[in-house]
Short mmCIF file of C-alpha atoms in Angstrom, two decimals:
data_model
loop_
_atom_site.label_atom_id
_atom_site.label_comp_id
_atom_site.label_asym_id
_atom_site.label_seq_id
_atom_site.Cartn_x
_atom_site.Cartn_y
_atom_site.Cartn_z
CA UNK D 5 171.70 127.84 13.17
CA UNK D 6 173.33 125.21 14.72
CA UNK D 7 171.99 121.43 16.20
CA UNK D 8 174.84 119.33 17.42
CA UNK D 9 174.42 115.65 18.62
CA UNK D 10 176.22 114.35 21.87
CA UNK D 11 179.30 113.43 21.09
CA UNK D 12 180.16 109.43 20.23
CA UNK D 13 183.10 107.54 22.06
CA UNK D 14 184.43 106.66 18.48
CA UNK D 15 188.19 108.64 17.29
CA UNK D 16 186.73 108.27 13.89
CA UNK D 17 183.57 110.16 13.35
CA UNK D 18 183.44 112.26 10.34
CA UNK D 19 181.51 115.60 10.59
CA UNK D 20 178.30 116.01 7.86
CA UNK D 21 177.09 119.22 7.59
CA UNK D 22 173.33 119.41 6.08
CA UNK D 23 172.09 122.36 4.18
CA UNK D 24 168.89 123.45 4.19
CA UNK D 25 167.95 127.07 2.58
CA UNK D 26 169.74 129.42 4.74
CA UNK D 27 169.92 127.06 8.04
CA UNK D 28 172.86 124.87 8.61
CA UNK D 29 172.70 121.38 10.62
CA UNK D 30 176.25 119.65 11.96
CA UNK D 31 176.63 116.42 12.92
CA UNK D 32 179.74 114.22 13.85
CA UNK D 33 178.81 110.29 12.53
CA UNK D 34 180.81 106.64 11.87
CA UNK D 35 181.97 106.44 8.04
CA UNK D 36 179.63 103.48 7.75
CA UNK D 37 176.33 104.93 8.51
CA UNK D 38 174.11 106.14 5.64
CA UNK D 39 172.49 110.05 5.43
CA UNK D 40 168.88 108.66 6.54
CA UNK D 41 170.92 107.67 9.64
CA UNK D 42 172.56 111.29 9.79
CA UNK D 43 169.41 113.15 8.99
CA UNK D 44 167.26 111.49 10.94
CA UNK D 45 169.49 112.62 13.94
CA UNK D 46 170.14 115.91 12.93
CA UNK D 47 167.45 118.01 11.29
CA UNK D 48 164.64 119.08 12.74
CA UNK D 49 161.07 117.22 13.05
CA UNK D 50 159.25 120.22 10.94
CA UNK D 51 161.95 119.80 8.02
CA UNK D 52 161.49 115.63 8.20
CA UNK D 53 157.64 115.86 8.64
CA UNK D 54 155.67 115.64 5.31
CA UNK D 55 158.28 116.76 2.65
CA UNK D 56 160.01 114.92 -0.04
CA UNK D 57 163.60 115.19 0.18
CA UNK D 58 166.58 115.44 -2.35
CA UNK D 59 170.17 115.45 -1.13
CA UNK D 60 172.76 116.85 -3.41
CA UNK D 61 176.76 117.81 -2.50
CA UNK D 62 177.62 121.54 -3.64
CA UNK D 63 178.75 120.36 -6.94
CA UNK D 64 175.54 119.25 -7.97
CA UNK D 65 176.06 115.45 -8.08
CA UNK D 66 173.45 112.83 -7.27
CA UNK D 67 173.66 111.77 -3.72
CA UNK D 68 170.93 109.17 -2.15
CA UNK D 69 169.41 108.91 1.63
CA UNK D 70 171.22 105.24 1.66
CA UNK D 71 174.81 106.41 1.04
CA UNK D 72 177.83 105.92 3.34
CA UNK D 73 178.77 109.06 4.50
CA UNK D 74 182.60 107.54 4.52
CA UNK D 75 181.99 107.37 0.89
CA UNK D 76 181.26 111.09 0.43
CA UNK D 77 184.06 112.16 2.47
CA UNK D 78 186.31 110.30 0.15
CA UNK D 79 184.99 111.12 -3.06
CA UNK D 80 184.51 114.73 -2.40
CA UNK D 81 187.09 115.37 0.79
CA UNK D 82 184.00 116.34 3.28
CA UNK D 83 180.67 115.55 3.88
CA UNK D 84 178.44 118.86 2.86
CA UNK D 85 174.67 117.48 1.79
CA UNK D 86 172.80 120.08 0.19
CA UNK D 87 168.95 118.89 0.76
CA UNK D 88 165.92 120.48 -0.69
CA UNK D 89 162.74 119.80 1.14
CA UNK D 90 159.59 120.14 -0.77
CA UNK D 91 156.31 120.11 0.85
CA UNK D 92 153.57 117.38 0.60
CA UNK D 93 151.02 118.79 -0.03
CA UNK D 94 147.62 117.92 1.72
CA UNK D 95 144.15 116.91 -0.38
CA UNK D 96 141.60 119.23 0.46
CA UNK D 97 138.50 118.66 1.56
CA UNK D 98 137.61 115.12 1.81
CA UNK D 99 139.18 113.95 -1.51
CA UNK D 100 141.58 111.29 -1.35
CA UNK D 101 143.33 110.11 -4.30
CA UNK D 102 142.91 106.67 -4.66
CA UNK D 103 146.31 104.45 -5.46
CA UNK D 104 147.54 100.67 -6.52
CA UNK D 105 149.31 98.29 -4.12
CA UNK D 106 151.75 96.39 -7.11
CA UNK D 107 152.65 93.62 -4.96
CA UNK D 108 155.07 92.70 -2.43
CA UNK D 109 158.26 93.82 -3.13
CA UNK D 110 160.46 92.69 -0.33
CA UNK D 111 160.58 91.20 3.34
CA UNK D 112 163.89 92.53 5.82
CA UNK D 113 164.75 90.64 9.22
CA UNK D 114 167.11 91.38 11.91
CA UNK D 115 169.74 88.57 12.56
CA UNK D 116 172.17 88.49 15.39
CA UNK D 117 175.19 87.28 12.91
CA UNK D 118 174.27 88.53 9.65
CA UNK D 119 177.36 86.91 7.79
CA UNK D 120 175.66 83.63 8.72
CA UNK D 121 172.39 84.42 7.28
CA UNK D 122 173.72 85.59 4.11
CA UNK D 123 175.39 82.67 3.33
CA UNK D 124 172.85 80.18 4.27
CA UNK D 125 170.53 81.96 1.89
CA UNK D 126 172.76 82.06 -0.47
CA UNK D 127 174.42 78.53 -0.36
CA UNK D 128 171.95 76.73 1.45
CA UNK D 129 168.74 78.45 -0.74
CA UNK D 130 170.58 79.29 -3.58
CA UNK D 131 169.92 82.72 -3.20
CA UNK D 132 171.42 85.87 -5.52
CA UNK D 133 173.66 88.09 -3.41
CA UNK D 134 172.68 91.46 -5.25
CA UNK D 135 173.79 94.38 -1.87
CA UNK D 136 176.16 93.18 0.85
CA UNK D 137 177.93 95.96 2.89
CA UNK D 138 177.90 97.38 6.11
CA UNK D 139 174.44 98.78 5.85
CA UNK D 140 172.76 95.33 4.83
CA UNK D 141 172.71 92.52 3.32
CA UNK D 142 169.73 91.67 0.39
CA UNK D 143 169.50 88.66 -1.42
CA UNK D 144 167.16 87.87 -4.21
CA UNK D 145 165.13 84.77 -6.14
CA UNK D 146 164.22 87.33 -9.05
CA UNK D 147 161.07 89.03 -8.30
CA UNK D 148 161.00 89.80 -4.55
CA UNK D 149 164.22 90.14 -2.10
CA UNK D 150 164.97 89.44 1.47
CA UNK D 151 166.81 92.30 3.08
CA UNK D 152 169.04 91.00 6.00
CA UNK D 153 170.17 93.77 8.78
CA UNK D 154 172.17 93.53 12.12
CA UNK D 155 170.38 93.20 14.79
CA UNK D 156 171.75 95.34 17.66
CA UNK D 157 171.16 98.46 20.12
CA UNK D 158 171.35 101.69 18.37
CA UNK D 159 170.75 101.42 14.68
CA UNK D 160 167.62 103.84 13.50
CA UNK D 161 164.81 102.19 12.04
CA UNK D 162 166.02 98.69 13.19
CA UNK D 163 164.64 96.11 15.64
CA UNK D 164 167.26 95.35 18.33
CA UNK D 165 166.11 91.90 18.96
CA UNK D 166 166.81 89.10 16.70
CA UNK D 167 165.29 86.61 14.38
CA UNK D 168 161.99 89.32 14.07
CA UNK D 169 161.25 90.53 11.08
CA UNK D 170 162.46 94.35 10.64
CA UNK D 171 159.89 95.70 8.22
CA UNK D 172 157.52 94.79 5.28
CA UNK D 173 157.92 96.48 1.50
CA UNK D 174 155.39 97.07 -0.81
CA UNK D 175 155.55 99.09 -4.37
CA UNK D 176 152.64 101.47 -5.54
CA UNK D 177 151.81 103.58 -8.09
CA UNK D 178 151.26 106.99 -6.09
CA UNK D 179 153.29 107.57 -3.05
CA UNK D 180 152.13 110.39 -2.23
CA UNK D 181 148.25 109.27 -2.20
CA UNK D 182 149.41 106.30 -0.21
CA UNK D 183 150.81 108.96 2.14
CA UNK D 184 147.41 110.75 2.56
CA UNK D 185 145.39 107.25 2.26
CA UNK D 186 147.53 106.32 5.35
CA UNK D 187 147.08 109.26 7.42
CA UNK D 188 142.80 109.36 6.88
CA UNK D 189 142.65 105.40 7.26
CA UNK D 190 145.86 103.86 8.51
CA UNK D 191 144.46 103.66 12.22
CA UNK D 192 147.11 102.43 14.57
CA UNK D 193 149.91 103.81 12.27
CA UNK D 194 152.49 105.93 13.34
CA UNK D 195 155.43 107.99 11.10
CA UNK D 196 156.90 111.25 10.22
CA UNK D 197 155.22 110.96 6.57
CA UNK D 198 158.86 111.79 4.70
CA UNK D 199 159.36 111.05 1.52
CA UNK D 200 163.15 109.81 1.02
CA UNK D 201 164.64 109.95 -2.34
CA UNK D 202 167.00 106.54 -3.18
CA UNK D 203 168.65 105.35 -6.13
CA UNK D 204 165.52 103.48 -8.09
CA UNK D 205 162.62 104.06 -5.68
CA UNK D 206 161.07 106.70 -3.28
CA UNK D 207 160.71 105.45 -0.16
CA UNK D 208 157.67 106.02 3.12
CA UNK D 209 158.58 104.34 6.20
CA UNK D 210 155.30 103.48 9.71
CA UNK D 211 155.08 101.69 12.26
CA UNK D 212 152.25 99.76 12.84
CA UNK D 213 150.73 98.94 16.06
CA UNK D 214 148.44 95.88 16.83
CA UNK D 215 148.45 95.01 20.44
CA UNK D 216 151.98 94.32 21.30
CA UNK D 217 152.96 93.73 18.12
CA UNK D 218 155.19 96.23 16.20
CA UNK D 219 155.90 96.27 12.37
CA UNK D 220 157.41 98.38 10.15
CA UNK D 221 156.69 99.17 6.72
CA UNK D 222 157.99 100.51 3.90
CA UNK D 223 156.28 101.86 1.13
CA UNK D 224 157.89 103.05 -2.53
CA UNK D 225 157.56 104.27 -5.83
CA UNK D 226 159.79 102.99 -8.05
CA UNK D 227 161.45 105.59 -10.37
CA UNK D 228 160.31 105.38 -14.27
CA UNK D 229 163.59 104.47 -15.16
CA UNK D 230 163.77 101.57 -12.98
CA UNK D 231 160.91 99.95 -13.34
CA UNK D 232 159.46 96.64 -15.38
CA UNK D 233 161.34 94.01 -15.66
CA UNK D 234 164.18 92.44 -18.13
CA UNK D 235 161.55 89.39 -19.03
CA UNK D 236 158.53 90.30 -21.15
CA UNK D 237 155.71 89.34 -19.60
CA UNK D 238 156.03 89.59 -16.49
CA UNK D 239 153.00 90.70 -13.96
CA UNK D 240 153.40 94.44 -13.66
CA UNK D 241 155.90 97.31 -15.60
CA UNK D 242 155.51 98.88 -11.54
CA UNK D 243 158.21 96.88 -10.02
CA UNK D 244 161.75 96.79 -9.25
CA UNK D 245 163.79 93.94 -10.69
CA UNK D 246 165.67 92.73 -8.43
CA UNK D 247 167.35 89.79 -11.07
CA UNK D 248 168.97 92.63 -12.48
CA UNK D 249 172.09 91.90 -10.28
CA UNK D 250 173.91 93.99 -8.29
#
């Protein structure tokens, strides 16, 4: 089994093909989008919808939803993403685990130039550049980061329009409680309820409606590894230290 997108007016697009037990998914994509971009194009709503999902290339090596899929096709010559999808699975009866909100972990606007931003923050703030590539842009005071996109037509997950902010983070202790907590008493929330594996965190993206206003949230678990911070003392061992560097 097959899905194909429509075609892109671009000479370059590289062709990912995503694995998933004994179904294959193809798609045809720029070398500087990311797999969430790819998959959230390409495989189908069931296999997005309330799973946790690992990507992996046939070798075995670790491969995260934010890679460039330009970087896979040179490291390993083409761009075949093994994923295994693992159900969430639902609380039953009317038990809801409960779960910590750790704090704020980070705030991400659209900009029309984001070359501009990024160096106002950082010469004009004084502002860590810790990511800059042509995904996004995230700069950091230590504790908490501001994540910097492009704002333009096109782009999943993103706002289109400028100067708005393009979603809220927050770290807790149980992602997948949050998950359930969200569907029983998020209200006006909206989202396919995936769980996206990335390098330190696992990652829930909703939308959020409130009259005409629409935000965007993510929500994460930071991986053991990766969490606490370099300076003892701080406020929680739950966060992601973003003073680290890049």
């Amino acid at each position: 089994m097959s899905r194909n997108l429509e075609p892109e007016p671009n000479p370059d697009l590289i062709p990912i093909r995503f694995h998933v037990g004994t179904e294959t998914y193809e798609a045809a994509v720029r070398p500087h989008q990311i797999i969430h971009a790819a998959l959230d194009r390409t495989l189908p709503e069931a296999i997005r919808t309330n799973h946790r999902l690992v990507f992996r290339p046939p070798n075995g090596d670790e491969v995260f939803a934010d890679h460039f899929v330009g970087d896979l096709l040179r490291a390993y010559g083409r761009v075949e993403v093994v994923v295994e999808a693992t159900p969430v699975t639902r609380p039953t009866g009317d038990q809801v685990s409960p779960f910590t909100n750790f704090g704020f972990d980070h705030l991400a606007i659209a900009v029309a130039d984001r070359g501009a931003a990024r160096d106002f923050f950082q010469r004009g703030l004084g502002m860590q550049i810790v990511r800059d590539d042509p995904h996004q842009t995230v700069v950091t005071t230590g504790n908490t980061s501001l994540f910097i996109f492009d704002a333009r037509p096109g782009i999943p997950l993103s706002d289109p329009n400028p100067s708005k902010w393009h979603h809220l983070g927050f770290v807790v202790d149980d992602l997948e409680a949050a998950l359930w907590h969200l569907r029983r008493f998020g209200g006006a929330v909206s989202s396919d309820f995936t769980l996206l594996e990335r390098d330190e965190r696992w990652s829930l993206y909703l939308h959020y409606q409130n009259g005409p206003t629409r935000l965007m949230i993510q929500i994460s678990e930071i991986k053991p590894e990766a969490r606490g911070f370099a300076n003892p003392g701080r406020f929680t061992d739950h966060m992601f230290d973003y003073s680290k560097g890049p």
